[in-house]
GROMACS .gro file of C-alpha atoms in nm:
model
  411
    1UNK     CA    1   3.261  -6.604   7.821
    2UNK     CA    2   3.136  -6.765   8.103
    3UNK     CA    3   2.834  -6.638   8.325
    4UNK     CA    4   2.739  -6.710   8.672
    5UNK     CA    5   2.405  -6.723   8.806
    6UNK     CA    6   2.197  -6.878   9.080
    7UNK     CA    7   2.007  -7.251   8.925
    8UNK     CA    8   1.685  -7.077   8.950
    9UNK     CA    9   1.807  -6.756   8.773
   10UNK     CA   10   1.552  -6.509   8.565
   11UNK     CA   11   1.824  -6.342   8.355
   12UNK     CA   12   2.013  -6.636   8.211
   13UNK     CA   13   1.793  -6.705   7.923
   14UNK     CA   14   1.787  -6.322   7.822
   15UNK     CA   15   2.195  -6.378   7.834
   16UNK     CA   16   2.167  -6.664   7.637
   17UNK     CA   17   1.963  -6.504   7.367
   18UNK     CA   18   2.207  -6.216   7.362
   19UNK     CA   19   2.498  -6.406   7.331
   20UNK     CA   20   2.372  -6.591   7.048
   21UNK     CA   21   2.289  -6.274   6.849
   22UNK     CA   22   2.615  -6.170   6.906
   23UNK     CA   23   2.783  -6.482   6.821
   24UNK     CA   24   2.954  -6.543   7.165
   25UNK     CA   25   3.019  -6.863   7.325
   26UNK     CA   26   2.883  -6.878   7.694
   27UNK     CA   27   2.954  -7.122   7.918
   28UNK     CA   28   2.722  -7.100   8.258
   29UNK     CA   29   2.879  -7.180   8.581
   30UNK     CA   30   2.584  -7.241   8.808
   31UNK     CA   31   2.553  -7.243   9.182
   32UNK     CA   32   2.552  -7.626   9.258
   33UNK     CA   33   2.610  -7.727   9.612
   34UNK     CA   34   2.851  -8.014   9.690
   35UNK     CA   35   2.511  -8.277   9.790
   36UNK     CA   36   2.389  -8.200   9.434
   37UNK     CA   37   2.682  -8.172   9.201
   38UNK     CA   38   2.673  -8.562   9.180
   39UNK     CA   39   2.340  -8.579   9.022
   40UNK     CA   40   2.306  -8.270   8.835
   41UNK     CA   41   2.638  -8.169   8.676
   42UNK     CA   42   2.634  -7.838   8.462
   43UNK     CA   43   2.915  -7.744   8.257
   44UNK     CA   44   3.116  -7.552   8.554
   45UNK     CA   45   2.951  -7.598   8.887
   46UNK     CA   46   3.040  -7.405   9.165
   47UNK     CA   47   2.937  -7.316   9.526
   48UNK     CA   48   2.819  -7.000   9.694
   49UNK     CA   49   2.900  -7.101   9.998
   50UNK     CA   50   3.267  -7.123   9.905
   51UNK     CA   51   3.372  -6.845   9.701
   52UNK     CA   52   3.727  -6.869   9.720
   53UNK     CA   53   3.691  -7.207   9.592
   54UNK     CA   54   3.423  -7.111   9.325
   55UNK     CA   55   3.653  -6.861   9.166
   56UNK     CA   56   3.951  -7.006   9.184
   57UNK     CA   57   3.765  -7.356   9.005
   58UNK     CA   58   3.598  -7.007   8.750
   59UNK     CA   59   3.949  -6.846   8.699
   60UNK     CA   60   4.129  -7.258   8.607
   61UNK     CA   61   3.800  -7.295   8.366
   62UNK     CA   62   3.901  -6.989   8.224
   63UNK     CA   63   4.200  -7.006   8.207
   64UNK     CA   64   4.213  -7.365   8.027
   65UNK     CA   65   3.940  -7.260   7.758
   66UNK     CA   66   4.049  -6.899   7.655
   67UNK     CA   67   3.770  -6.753   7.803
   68UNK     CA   68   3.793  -6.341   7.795
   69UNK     CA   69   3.516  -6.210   8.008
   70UNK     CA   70   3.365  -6.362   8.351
   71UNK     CA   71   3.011  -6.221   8.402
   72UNK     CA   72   2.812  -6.222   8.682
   73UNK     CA   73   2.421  -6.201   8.685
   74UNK     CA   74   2.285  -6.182   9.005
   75UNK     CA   75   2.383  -6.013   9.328
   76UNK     CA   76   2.567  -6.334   9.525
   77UNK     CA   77   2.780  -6.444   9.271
   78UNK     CA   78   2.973  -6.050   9.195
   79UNK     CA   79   3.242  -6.107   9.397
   80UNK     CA   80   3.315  -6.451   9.271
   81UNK     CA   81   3.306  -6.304   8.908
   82UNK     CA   82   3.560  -6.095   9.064
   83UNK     CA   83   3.814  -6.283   9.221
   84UNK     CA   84   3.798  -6.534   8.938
   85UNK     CA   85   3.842  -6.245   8.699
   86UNK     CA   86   4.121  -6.082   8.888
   87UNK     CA   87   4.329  -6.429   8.919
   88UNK     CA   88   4.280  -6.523   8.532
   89UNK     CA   89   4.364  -6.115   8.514
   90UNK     CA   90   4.056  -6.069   8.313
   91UNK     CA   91   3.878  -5.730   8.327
   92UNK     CA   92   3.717  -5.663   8.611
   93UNK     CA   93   3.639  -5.518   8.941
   94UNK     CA   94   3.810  -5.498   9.275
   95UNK     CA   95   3.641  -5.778   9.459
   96UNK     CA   96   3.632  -5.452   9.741
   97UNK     CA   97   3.410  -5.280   9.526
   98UNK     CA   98   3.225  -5.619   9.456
   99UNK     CA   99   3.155  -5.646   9.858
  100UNK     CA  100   3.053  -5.269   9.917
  101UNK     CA  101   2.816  -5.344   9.628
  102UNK     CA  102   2.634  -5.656   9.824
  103UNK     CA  103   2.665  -5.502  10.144
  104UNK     CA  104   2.476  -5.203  10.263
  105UNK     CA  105   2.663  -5.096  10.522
  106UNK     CA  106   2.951  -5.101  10.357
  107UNK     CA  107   2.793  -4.914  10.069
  108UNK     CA  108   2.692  -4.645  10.279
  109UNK     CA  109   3.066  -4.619  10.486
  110UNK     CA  110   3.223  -4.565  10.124
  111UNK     CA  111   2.948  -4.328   9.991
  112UNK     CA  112   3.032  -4.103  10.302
  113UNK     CA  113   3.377  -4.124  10.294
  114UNK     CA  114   3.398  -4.014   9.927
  115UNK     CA  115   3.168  -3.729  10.032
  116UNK     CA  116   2.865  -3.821   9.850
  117UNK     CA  117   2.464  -3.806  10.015
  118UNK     CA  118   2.402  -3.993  10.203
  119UNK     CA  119   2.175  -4.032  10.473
  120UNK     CA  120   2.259  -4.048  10.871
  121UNK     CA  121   2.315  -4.421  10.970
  122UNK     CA  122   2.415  -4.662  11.234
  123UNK     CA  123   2.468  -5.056  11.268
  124UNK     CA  124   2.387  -5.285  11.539
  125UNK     CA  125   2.483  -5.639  11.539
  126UNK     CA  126   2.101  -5.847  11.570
  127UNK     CA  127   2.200  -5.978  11.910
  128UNK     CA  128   2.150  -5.612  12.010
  129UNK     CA  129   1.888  -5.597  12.301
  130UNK     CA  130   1.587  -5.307  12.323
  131UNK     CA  131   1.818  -5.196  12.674
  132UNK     CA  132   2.133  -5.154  12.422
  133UNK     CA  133   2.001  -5.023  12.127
  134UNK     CA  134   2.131  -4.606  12.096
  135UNK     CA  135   1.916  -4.393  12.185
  136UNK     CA  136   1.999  -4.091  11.957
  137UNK     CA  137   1.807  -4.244  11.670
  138UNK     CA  138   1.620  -3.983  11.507
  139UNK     CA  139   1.258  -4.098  11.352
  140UNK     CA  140   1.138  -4.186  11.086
  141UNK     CA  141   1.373  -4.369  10.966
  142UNK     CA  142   1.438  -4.756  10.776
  143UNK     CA  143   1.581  -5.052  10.928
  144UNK     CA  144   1.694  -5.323  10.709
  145UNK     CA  145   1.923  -5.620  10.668
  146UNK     CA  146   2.280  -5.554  10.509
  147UNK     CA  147   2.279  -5.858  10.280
  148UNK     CA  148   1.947  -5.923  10.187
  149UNK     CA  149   1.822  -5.819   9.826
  150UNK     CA  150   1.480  -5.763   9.651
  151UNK     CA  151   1.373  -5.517   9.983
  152UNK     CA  152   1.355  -5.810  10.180
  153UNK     CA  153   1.368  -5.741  10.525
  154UNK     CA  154   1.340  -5.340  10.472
  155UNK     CA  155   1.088  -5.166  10.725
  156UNK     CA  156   1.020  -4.803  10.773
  157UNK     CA  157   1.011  -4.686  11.197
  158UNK     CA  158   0.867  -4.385  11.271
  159UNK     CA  159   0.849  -4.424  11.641
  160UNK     CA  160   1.068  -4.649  11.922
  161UNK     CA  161   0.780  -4.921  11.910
  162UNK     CA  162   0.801  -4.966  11.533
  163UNK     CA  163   1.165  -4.931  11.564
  164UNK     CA  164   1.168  -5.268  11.823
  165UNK     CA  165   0.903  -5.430  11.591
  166UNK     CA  166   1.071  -5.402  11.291
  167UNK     CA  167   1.435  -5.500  11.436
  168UNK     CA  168   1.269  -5.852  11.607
  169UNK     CA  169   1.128  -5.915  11.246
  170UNK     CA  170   1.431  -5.854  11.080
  171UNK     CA  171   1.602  -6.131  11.350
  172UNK     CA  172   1.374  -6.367  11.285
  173UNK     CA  173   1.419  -6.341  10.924
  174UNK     CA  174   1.822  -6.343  10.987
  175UNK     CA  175   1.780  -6.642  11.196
  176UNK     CA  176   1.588  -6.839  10.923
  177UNK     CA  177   1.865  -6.788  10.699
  178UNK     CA  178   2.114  -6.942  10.946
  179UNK     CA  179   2.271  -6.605  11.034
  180UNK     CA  180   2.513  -6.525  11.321
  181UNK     CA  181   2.337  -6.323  11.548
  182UNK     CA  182   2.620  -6.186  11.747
  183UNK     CA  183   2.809  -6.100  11.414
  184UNK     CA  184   2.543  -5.993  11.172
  185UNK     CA  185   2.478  -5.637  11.152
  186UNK     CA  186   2.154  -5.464  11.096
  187UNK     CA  187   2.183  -5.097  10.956
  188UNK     CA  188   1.951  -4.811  11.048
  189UNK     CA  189   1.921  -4.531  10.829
  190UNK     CA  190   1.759  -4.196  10.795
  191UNK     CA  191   1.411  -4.233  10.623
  192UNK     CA  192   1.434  -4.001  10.319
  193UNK     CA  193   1.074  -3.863  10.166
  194UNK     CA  194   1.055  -3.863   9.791
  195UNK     CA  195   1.037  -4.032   9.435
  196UNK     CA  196   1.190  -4.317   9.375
  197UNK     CA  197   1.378  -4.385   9.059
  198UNK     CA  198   1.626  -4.720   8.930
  199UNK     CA  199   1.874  -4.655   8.696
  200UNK     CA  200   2.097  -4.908   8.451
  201UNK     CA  201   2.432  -4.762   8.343
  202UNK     CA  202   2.765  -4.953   8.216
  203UNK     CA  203   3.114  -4.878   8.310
  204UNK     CA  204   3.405  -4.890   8.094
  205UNK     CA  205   3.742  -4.820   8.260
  206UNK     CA  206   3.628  -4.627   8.513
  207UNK     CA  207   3.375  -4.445   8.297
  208UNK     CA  208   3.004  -4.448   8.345
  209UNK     CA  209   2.740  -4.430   8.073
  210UNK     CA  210   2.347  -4.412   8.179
  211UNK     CA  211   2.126  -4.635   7.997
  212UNK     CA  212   1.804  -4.568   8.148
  213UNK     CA  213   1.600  -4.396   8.426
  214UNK     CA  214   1.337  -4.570   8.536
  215UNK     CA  215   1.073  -4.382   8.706
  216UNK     CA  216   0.857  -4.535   9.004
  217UNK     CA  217   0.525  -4.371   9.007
  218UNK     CA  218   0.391  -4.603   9.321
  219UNK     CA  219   0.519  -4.407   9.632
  220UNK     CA  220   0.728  -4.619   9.855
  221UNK     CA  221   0.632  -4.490  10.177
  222UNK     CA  222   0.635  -4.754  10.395
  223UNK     CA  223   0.671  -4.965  10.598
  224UNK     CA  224   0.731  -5.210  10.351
  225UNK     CA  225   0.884  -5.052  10.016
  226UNK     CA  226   0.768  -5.327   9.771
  227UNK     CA  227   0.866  -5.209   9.386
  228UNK     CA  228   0.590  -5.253   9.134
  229UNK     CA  229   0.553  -5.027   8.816
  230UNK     CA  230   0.868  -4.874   8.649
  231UNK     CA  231   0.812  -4.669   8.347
  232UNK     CA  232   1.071  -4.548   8.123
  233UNK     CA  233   1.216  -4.260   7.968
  234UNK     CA  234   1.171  -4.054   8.293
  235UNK     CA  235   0.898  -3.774   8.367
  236UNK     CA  236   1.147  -3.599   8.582
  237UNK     CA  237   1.327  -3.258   8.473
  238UNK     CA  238   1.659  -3.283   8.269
  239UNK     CA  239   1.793  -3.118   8.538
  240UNK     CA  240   1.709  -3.368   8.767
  241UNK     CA  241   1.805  -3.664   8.569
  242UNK     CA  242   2.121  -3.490   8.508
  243UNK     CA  243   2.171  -3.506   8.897
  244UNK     CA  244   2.053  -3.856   8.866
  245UNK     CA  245   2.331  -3.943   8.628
  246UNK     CA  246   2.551  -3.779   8.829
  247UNK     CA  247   2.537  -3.960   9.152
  248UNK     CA  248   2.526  -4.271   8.978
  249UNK     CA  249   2.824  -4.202   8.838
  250UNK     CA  250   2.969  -4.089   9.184
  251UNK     CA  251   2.856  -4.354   9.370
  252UNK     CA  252   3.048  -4.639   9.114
  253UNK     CA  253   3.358  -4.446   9.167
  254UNK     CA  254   3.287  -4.433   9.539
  255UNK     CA  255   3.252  -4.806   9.581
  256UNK     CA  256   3.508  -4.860   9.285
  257UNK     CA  257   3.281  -5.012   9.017
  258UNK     CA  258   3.459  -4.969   8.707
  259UNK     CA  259   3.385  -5.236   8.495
  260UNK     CA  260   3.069  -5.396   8.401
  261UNK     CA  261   2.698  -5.351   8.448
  262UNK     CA  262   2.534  -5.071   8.731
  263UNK     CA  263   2.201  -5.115   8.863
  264UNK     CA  264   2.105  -4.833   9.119
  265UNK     CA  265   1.838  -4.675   9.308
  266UNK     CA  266   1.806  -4.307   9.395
  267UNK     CA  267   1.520  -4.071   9.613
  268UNK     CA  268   1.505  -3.709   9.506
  269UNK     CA  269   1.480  -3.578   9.837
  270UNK     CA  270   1.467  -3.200   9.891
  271UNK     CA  271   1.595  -3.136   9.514
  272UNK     CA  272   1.881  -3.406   9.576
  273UNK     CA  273   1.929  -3.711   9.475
  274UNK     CA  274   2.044  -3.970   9.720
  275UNK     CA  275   2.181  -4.291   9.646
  276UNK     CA  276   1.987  -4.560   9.820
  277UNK     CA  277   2.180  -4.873   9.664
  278UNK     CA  278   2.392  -4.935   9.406
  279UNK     CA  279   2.448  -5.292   9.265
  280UNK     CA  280   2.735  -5.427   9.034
  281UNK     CA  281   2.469  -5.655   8.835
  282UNK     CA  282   2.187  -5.543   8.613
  283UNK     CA  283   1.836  -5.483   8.683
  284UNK     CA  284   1.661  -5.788   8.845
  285UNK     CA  285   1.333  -5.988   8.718
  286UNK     CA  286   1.209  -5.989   8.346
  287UNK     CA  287   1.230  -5.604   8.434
  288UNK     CA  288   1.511  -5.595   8.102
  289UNK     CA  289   1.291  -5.725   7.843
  290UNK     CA  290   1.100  -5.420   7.816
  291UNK     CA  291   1.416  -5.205   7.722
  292UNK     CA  292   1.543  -5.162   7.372
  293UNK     CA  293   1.840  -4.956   7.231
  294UNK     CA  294   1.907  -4.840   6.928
  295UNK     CA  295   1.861  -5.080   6.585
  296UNK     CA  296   1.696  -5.314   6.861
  297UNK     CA  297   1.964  -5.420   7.091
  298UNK     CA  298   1.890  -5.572   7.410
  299UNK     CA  299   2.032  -5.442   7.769
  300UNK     CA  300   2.190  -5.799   7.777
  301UNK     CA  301   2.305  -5.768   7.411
  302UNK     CA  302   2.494  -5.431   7.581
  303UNK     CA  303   2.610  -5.595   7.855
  304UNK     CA  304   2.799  -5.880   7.691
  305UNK     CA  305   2.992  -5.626   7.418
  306UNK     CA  306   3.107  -5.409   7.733
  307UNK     CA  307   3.217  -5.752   7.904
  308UNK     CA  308   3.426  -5.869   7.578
  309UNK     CA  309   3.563  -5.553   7.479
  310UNK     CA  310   3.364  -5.445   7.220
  311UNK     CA  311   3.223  -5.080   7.208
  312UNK     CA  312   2.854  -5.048   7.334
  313UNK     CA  313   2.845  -4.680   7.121
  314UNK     CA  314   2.556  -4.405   7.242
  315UNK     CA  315   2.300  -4.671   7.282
  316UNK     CA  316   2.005  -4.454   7.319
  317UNK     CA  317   1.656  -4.591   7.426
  318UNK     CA  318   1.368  -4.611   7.109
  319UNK     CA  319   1.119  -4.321   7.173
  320UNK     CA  320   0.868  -4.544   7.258
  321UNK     CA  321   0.733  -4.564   7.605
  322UNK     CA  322   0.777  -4.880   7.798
  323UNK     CA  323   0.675  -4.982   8.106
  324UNK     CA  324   0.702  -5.330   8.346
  325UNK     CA  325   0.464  -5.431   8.682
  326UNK     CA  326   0.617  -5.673   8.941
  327UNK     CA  327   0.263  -5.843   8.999
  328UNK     CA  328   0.240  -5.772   9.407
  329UNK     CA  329   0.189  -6.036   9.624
  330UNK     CA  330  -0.098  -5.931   9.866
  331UNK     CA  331  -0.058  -6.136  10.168
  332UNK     CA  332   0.119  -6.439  10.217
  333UNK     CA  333  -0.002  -6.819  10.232
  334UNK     CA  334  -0.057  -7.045   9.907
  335UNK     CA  335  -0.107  -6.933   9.571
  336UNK     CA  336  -0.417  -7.109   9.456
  337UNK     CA  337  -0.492  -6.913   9.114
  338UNK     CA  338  -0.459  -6.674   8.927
  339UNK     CA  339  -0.748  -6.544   8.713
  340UNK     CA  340  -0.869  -6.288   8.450
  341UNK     CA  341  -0.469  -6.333   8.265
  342UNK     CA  342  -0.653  -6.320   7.880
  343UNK     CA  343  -0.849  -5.995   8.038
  344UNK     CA  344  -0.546  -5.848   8.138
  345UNK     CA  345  -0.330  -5.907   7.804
  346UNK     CA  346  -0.631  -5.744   7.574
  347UNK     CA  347  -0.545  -5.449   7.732
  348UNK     CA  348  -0.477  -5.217   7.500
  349UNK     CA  349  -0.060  -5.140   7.504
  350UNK     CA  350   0.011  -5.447   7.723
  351UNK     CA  351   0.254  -5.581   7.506
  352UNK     CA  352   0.266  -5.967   7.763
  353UNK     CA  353   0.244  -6.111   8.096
  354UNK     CA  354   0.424  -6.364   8.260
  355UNK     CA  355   0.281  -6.532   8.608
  356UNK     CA  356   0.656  -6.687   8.721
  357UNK     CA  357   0.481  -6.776   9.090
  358UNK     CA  358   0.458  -7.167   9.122
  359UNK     CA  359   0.065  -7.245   9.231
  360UNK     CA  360   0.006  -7.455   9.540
  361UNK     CA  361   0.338  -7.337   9.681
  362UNK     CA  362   0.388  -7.140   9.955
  363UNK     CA  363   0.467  -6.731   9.872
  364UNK     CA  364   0.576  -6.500  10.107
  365UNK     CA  365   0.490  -6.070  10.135
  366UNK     CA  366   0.733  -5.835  10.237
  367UNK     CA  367   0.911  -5.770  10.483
  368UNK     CA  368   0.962  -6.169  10.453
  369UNK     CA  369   0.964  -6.261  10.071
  370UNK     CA  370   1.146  -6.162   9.815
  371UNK     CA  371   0.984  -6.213   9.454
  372UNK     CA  372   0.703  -6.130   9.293
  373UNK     CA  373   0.379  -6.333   9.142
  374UNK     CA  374   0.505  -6.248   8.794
  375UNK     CA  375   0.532  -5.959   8.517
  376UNK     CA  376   0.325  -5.727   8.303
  377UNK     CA  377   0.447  -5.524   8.052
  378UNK     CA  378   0.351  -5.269   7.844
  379UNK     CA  379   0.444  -4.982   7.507
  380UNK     CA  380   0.268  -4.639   7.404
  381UNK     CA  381   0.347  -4.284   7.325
  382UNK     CA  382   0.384  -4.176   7.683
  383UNK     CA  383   0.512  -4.284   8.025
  384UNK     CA  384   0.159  -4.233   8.166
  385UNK     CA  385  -0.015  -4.415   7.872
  386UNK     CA  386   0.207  -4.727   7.981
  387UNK     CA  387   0.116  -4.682   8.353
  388UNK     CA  388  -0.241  -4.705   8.258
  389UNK     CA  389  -0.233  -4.952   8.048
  390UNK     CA  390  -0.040  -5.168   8.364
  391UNK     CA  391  -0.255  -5.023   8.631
  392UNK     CA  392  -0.586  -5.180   8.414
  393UNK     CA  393  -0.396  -5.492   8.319
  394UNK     CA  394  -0.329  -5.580   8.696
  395UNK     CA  395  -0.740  -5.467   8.787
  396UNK     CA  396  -0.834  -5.786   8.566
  397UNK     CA  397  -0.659  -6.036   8.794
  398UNK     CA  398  -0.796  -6.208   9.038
  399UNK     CA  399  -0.514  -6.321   9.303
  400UNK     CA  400  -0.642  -6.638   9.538
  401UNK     CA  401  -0.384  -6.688   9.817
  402UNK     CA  402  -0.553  -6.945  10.084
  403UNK     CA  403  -0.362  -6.918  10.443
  404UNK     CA  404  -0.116  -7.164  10.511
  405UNK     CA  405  -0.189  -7.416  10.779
  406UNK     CA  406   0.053  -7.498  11.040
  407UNK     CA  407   0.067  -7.845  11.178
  408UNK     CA  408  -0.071  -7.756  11.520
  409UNK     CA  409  -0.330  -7.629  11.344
  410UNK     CA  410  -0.377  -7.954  11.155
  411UNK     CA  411  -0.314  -8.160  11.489
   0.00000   0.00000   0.00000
């Protein structure tokens, strides 16, 4: 099998783990650009920036070594996974339904057209001017960028000032990451009050099984929706997590995900749920080490038998509680330490804690980042035993960010 992944991926050594329980080969193509691949050479290196050339250099790989399953694990590298797959005519994907599950406009076109909820929304290019922007756009309501993962870039308006606040932030992010202006769109979306809730589910020929609910008892409000504890099995009503597993399941055959791993977000909003994203990857972070199925298989473990061929059976959740925090980052600047970590692990059901922020490095808060200072997780015999157990965890560190200087301010 081979996997792709970013160089700086958090899910490849869970992956590796898995596969070697399972006693499957993996090779790992990694994204490489040309300027390195002379000095570092993995296995199969490949390049985001050309996918057509990255999976058709996957698919020959494949092709010469017998491989039987092309996995991708993070958001950029899906629809390489899936025109690789599709020209070594392994299982997989239409790389259409790989590209409505990246892009969020996109997302939400199909998700209408197959009749689905879905909030109101429009898209303006970020070129778009405060004299050109339509003015039928109702308030509150969330502007974000269509590409952009981790809810980077994602700001809640509730009047026409926010509205022009939030859109020149989201340019200026755009433009740091060498967009096109005049081609990039930015989609703005009807705000939708409610929980929040993530859900992992697996496809297998155009059938989806739920995994998990995760539910997200921080409200995300606004204007920045930063994600920080998810606690699992759900504290909503089986009738609602019916309707949960129902959309999910909607939305993958609205953007054509058939094959392979689901990660997706939902509000229930006015005893709906909405899809808010759907992703053809699994859920992001060390978020996965916290779930456990059945005799003790891992999500990843899952993951890999659905990519082979092998059956993935009911693979129901342990009764036991679980829980994760994405340690916040406050403000940004430089992260100059991180205290009170022994504290915070003598909690009692914090299970670990893992600080994955780099010190004296530079970290950025949303709107502008996207990651996290590192992860806390947590067991006991109830969803709200785990969230207290992360909500006293997290009150023992002590986060020192110092501002970052700028050279005029040096000068």
């Amino acid at each position: 099998m081979i996997i792709l992944a970013g160089a700086g991926s958090y899910r490849c050594p869970a992956f590796k783990r898995a596969a070697a329980r399972l006693g499957i080969d993996l090779t790992e193509a990694v994204d490489v650009p040309d300027p390195l691949s002379s000095t570092w050479k993995p296995a199969l290196a490949i390049d985001y920036v050309d996918p057509e050339g990255s999976a058709r250099s996957v698919a020959e790989f494949a092709q010469q070594t017998g491989v039987t399953a092309i996995l991708a694990l993070d958001d950029s590298a899906t629809l390489i996974a899936s025109k690789a797959s599709s020209i070594a005519r392994l299982p997989h994907n239409d790389p259409d339904a790989s590209l409505a599950a990246r892009d969020k406009l996109l997302m939400r076109q199909k998700l209408k057209d197959f009749g689905a909820p879905t909030p109101w929304f429009i898209a303006v290019t970020a070129a778009t001017t405060p004299e050109d922007m339509p003015a039928d756009i109702s308030f509150p309501c969330v502007v974000k960028p269509t590409r952009l993962s981790g809810s980077r870039g994602v700001i809640r308006a509730d009047t026409e000032a926010e509205l022009q606040s939030a859109f020149k932030r989201i340019v200026r992010i755009l433009t740091q990451e060498g967009a096109d202006l005049e081609s990039t769109p930015i989609l703005i979306e009807e705000y939708l009050h409610g929980d929040e809730v993530a859900v992992e589910a697996i496809a297998t020929q155009g059938q989806v099984q739920l995994l998990s609910i995760f539910d997200k008892p921080d409200p995300l409000h606004g204007p920045f929706f930063e994600e920080t504890i998810y606690t699992t099995p759900s504290r909503h009503s089986a009738e609602t997590q019916a309707l949960i597993q129902l959309r999910t399941a909607e939305a993958a055959a609205a953007l054509g995900i058939r094959h392979g791993p689901i990660h997706a977000e939902l509000r229930i909003h006015q005893d709906r749920a909405w899809i808010i994203e759907v992703a053809g990857r699994s859920i992001g972070g060390l978020c996965s080490t916290i779930l456990e199925y059945g005799s003790g298989q891992s999500l990843e473990e899952l993951i890999l038998r659905n990519a082979v061929g092998w059956d993935v059976g009911d693979a129901q959740l342990t009764n036991e509680a679980v829980g994760v925090m994405m340690i916040p980052i406050p403000r940004s600047g430089v992260l100059k330490s991180i205290s009170g970590t022994d504290s915070a692990i003598a909690v009692p059901g914090v299970t670990g804690l893992e600080i994955t922020a780099r010190l004296n490095t530079p970290i950025d808060a949303l709107p502008e980042g996207s990651s996290y200072l590192g992860f806390i997780f947590a067991r006991g015999s109830s969803p709200s035993e785990v969230e207290a157990s992360l909500r006293s965890a997290h009150n023992h560190l002590t986060i020192r960010i110092d501002p970052l200087l700028s050279m005029a301010r040096i000068a």
